[in-house]
Every structure is written in structure tokens, then in C-alpha cells.
mmCIF file of C-alpha atoms in Angstrom:
data_model
loop_
_atom_site.group_PDB
_atom_site.id
_atom_site.type_symbol
_atom_site.label_atom_id
_atom_site.label_comp_id
_atom_site.label_asym_id
_atom_site.label_seq_id
_atom_site.Cartn_x
_atom_site.Cartn_y
_atom_site.Cartn_z
ATOM 1 C CA MET A 96 73.614 48.443 89.225
ATOM 2 C CA GLU A 97 69.910 48.365 90.152
ATOM 3 C CA ALA A 98 69.054 49.471 93.705
ATOM 4 C CA LYS A 99 67.524 46.727 95.819
ATOM 5 C CA PRO A 100 64.408 47.125 97.939
ATOM 6 C CA VAL A 101 64.446 48.267 101.540
ATOM 7 C CA LEU A 102 61.785 47.317 104.097
ATOM 8 C CA VAL A 103 60.861 50.238 106.387
ATOM 9 C CA VAL A 104 59.116 49.182 109.617
ATOM 10 C CA ASP A 105 57.649 51.851 111.882
ATOM 11 C CA ASP A 106 54.309 52.272 113.583
ATOM 12 C CA ASP A 107 54.448 56.066 112.994
ATOM 13 C CA PRO A 108 53.074 56.649 109.482
ATOM 14 C CA GLU A 109 54.859 60.058 109.223
ATOM 15 C CA ILE A 110 58.268 58.523 109.947
ATOM 16 C CA ARG A 111 57.539 55.655 107.548
ATOM 17 C CA GLU A 112 56.643 58.133 104.789
ATOM 18 C CA THR A 113 59.714 60.328 105.530
ATOM 19 C CA LEU A 114 61.946 57.276 105.282
ATOM 20 C CA ARG A 115 60.153 56.194 102.120
ATOM 21 C CA PHE A 116 60.670 59.611 100.565
ATOM 22 C CA VAL A 117 64.391 59.734 101.454
ATOM 23 C CA LEU A 118 65.096 56.214 100.204
ATOM 24 C CA GLU A 119 63.010 56.464 97.033
ATOM 25 C CA ASP A 120 64.637 59.793 96.228
ATOM 26 C CA ALA A 121 67.987 57.953 96.433
ATOM 27 C CA GLY A 122 66.684 55.235 94.101
ATOM 28 C CA TYR A 123 65.738 52.511 96.535
ATOM 29 C CA PRO A 124 62.359 50.804 96.139
ATOM 30 C CA VAL A 125 60.643 50.687 99.509
ATOM 31 C CA TYR A 126 58.198 48.328 101.180
ATOM 32 C CA GLY A 127 56.492 49.617 104.286
ATOM 33 C CA ALA A 128 55.175 47.856 107.378
ATOM 34 C CA SER A 129 53.567 49.321 110.461
ATOM 35 C CA ASN A 130 54.537 46.551 112.927
ATOM 36 C CA GLY A 131 56.756 43.477 113.390
ATOM 37 C CA LYS A 132 54.130 40.993 112.294
ATOM 38 C CA GLU A 133 53.509 42.760 109.062
ATOM 39 C CA ALA A 134 57.255 43.103 108.495
ATOM 40 C CA LEU A 135 57.749 39.339 108.836
ATOM 41 C CA GLU A 136 54.886 38.674 106.447
ATOM 42 C CA LEU A 137 56.334 41.101 103.860
ATOM 43 C CA LEU A 138 59.768 39.466 104.108
ATOM 44 C CA ALA A 139 58.173 36.091 103.452
ATOM 45 C CA GLU A 140 56.521 37.484 100.292
ATOM 46 C CA HIS A 141 59.476 39.572 99.001
ATOM 47 C CA ASP A 142 62.817 37.749 99.102
ATOM 48 C CA GLU A 143 64.459 40.564 97.118
ATOM 49 C CA VAL A 144 64.545 42.862 100.175
ATOM 50 C CA HIS A 145 68.176 43.804 100.897
ATOM 51 C CA LEU A 146 67.858 45.779 104.097
ATOM 52 C CA VAL A 147 65.383 46.356 106.931
ATOM 53 C CA LEU A 148 65.022 49.731 108.694
ATOM 54 C CA LEU A 149 63.305 48.754 111.907
ATOM 55 C CA ASP A 150 61.793 50.925 114.623
ATOM 56 C CA VAL A 151 62.490 49.692 118.149
ATOM 57 C CA LEU A 152 59.295 50.647 119.996
ATOM 58 C CA MET A 153 56.138 49.309 118.308
ATOM 59 C CA PRO A 154 52.962 47.729 119.581
ATOM 60 C CA GLY A 155 52.700 43.946 119.363
ATOM 61 C CA ILE A 156 55.985 42.443 118.221
ATOM 62 C CA ASP A 157 58.543 45.157 119.038
ATOM 63 C CA GLY A 158 61.694 45.890 117.036
ATOM 64 C CA TYR A 159 63.921 43.755 119.252
ATOM 65 C CA GLU A 160 61.771 40.642 118.847
ATOM 66 C CA THR A 161 61.285 41.312 115.116
ATOM 67 C CA CYS A 162 65.029 41.628 114.644
ATOM 68 C CA ALA A 163 65.695 38.410 116.652
ATOM 69 C CA ARG A 164 63.136 36.530 114.480
ATOM 70 C CA ILE A 165 64.684 37.830 111.267
ATOM 71 C CA LYS A 166 68.154 36.806 112.354
ATOM 72 C CA ALA A 167 66.962 33.360 113.577
ATOM 73 C CA ASP A 168 65.398 32.525 110.261
ATOM 74 C CA PRO A 169 67.905 30.970 107.795
ATOM 75 C CA ARG A 170 66.195 32.694 104.868
ATOM 76 C CA TRP A 171 67.001 36.110 106.383
ATOM 77 C CA SER A 172 69.895 35.600 108.742
ATOM 78 C CA ALA A 173 72.262 37.554 106.447
ATOM 79 C CA LEU A 174 69.719 40.319 105.850
ATOM 80 C CA PRO A 175 71.089 43.573 107.338
ATOM 81 C CA VAL A 176 68.871 45.145 109.945
ATOM 82 C CA VAL A 177 69.242 48.787 110.996
ATOM 83 C CA MET A 178 67.368 49.735 114.171
ATOM 84 C CA VAL A 179 65.882 53.196 114.112
ATOM 85 C CA THR A 180 65.527 54.538 117.620
ATOM 86 C CA ALA A 181 65.219 57.685 119.692
ATOM 87 C CA SER A 182 66.478 55.710 122.664
ATOM 88 C CA GLY A 183 69.703 55.878 124.575
ATOM 89 C CA PRO A 184 72.800 53.659 124.750
ATOM 90 C CA GLN A 185 71.075 50.806 126.664
ATOM 91 C CA GLN A 186 68.519 50.269 123.934
ATOM 92 C CA ARG A 187 71.185 50.545 121.240
ATOM 93 C CA LEU A 188 73.144 47.845 123.050
ATOM 94 C CA ARG A 189 70.057 45.660 123.283
ATOM 95 C CA ALA A 190 69.427 46.179 119.553
ATOM 96 C CA LEU A 191 72.930 44.961 118.761
ATOM 97 C CA GLU A 192 72.417 42.002 121.068
ATOM 98 C CA CYS A 193 69.271 41.050 119.187
ATOM 99 C CA GLY A 194 71.311 40.842 115.983
ATOM 100 C CA ALA A 195 70.932 44.366 114.567
ATOM 101 C CA ASP A 196 73.772 45.254 112.198
ATOM 102 C CA ASP A 197 73.633 48.963 112.857
ATOM 103 C CA PHE A 198 71.368 51.662 114.306
ATOM 104 C CA VAL A 199 70.275 55.182 113.441
ATOM 105 C CA THR A 200 68.985 57.605 116.008
ATOM 106 C CA LYS A 201 65.876 59.696 115.585
ATOM 107 C CA PRO A 202 65.796 62.354 114.376
ATOM 108 C CA PHE A 203 68.038 60.944 111.697
ATOM 109 C CA ASP A 204 70.446 62.731 109.400
ATOM 110 C CA GLN A 205 69.531 61.885 105.812
ATOM 111 C CA ALA A 206 73.132 61.737 104.602
ATOM 112 C CA GLU A 207 74.145 59.420 107.455
ATOM 113 C CA LEU A 208 71.110 57.245 106.925
ATOM 114 C CA LEU A 209 71.792 56.883 103.216
ATOM 115 C CA ALA A 210 75.479 56.184 103.830
ATOM 116 C CA ARG A 211 74.609 53.347 106.236
ATOM 117 C CA VAL A 212 71.987 51.955 103.819
ATOM 118 C CA ARG A 213 74.462 51.998 100.901
ATOM 119 C CA SER A 214 77.170 50.397 103.005
ATOM 120 C CA LEU A 215 74.942 47.559 104.336
ATOM 121 C CA VAL A 216 73.309 46.938 100.931
ATOM 122 C CA ARG A 217 76.829 46.600 99.487
ATOM 123 C CA VAL A 218 77.658 44.081 102.262
ATOM 124 C CA ARG A 219 74.485 42.171 101.409
ATOM 125 C CA ARG A 220 75.416 42.044 97.730
ATOM 126 C CA LEU A 221 78.905 40.812 98.596
ATOM 127 C CA HIS A 222 77.379 38.108 100.781
ATOM 128 C CA GLU A 223 75.136 36.987 97.902
ATOM 129 C CA THR A 224 78.152 36.960 95.542
ATOM 130 C CA VAL A 225 80.166 34.792 97.941
ATOM 131 C CA ALA A 226 77.207 32.437 98.434
ATOM 132 C CA ARG A 227 76.679 32.175 94.676
ATOM 133 C CA GLN A 228 80.407 31.487 94.123
ATOM 134 C CA ALA A 229 80.422 28.851 96.871
ATOM 135 C CA ALA A 230 77.462 27.094 95.219
ATOM 136 C CA ASP A 231 79.256 27.252 91.835
ATOM 137 C CA LEU A 232 82.416 25.834 93.378
ATOM 138 C CA GLU A 233 80.482 23.016 95.004
ATOM 139 C CA ARG A 234 78.822 22.215 91.677
ATOM 140 C CA TRP A 235 82.174 22.247 89.856
ATOM 141 C CA ASN A 236 83.696 20.009 92.539
ATOM 142 C CA ARG A 237 80.898 17.465 92.074
ATOM 143 C CA GLU A 238 81.387 17.563 88.278
ATOM 144 C CA LEU A 239 85.128 17.039 88.689
ATOM 145 C CA GLU A 240 84.590 14.195 91.153
ATOM 146 C CA ASP A 241 82.237 12.567 88.649
ATOM 147 C CA ARG A 242 84.735 12.953 85.813
ATOM 148 C CA VAL A 243 87.537 11.518 87.949
ATOM 149 C CA ALA A 244 85.328 8.563 88.921
ATOM 150 C CA THR A 245 84.535 7.925 85.286
ATOM 151 C CA GLN A 246 88.212 8.060 84.334
ATOM 152 C CA VAL A 247 89.159 5.712 87.203
ATOM 153 C CA GLU A 248 86.435 3.309 86.034
ATOM 154 C CA SER A 249 87.783 3.410 82.487
ATOM 155 C CA LEU A 250 91.331 2.730 83.740
ATOM 156 C CA ASP A 251 90.164 -0.163 85.867
ATOM 157 C CA ARG A 252 88.298 -1.645 82.818
ATOM 158 C CA LEU A 253 91.360 -1.133 80.654
ATOM 159 C CA GLY A 254 93.542 -2.915 83.240
ATOM 160 C CA ARG A 255 91.130 -5.878 83.391
ATOM 161 C CA LEU A 256 90.927 -6.071 79.536
ATOM 162 C CA ARG A 257 94.697 -5.978 79.142
ATOM 163 C CA ARG A 258 94.994 -9.170 81.147
ATOM 164 C CA PHE A 259 92.962 -10.987 78.460
ATOM 165 C CA LEU A 260 93.584 -8.941 75.285
ATOM 166 C CA SER A 261 96.541 -7.356 73.605
ATOM 167 C CA PRO A 262 97.056 -3.680 74.733
ATOM 168 C CA GLN A 263 96.030 -2.318 71.282
ATOM 169 C CA ILE A 264 92.741 -4.265 71.198
ATOM 170 C CA ALA A 265 91.983 -3.391 74.895
ATOM 171 C CA GLN A 266 92.443 0.335 74.094
ATOM 172 C CA ILE A 267 90.091 0.134 71.138
ATOM 173 C CA VAL A 268 87.454 -1.621 73.239
ATOM 174 C CA VAL A 269 87.736 0.965 76.068
ATOM 175 C CA ASP A 270 87.563 3.960 73.683
#
């Protein structure tokens, strides 16, 4: 199965490049953004992104606000967001309260980072599968309802015709 893109958002170009190297080495295409505003713009352009790695402390729109905006937007509400932080438990708690799905502390362990990315990308794929199946089921229900309505109409017509014609002739007319 083809690896889906990850959006890496960090104002530190060295961290961004390190994350890019680790992810691309594992087969994930990477988009990079240096701040929250740029991240939101990239998401609007690239709906194929399956995960966001988001730094907490950035100038302008910080990671908390960026995460909250991502989760508030119906297009991205199911998009997993992993906050990348060097901060302590209070900031991790705040990240979770803003809607983050997970967090990784700096300096990060590559194996742990990739395990979290794989896990959340898998969750994202499952969510997409369920959404696609729900849409298919809704479409099939509509088709079934239409077929039933057509059959009920035919039966009503047959009943009305039988009052005036012989049953054999009424059946020929309906068919």
C-alpha cells in the first residue's frame, strides 16, 4: 500500500529537515511548513495529507491554535495531529485539549516517531474506509428505496387495473 503524505510544521528548519529525512527514508512523502498559517494553506491545497507533525512553539499562529483550527474544520477534523514538543506535562495536556491525537517529545526517538506515524496513518485509513463504506451504504439504501417505491407503484397500478380488467390482461398491461 502506498505511503500517504505527512505535513511537517516547525519553525526550525533543521528540525523540519530531520523529520523530512526520517519520514522520507521510511517511505512517506513530506510537505513542510514553517508556521501555522503556512500549514493551513498547505492543507487546503493538499487533501491527500494523512498526518500532521506540528511543533508547539512557533511565531504567529502557534501549534495549539493551528491544531484547534485543523480539528474545527470539517475537511480536516479526522486528520491525525501529533504535537512535537520539548515542553513538559502541562503543555502536553494543553496539546491534547486542543485536539491533538498524540505527541512526541524533542529530542525524538526515530523508532518511536515512526511507530506513532504508522499507527495514526493506519487509523486515518480506517476512518476513510468507514466513511467510504457509509457513503456506499447510503447510496445502496437510496437505490433500494427507489426500487421498492417503483414496485409499490406497479402493485398499486395492478390493483386498480384488476378492478376493471381480467387479472391476465391487467398483468400484461403492467408488465
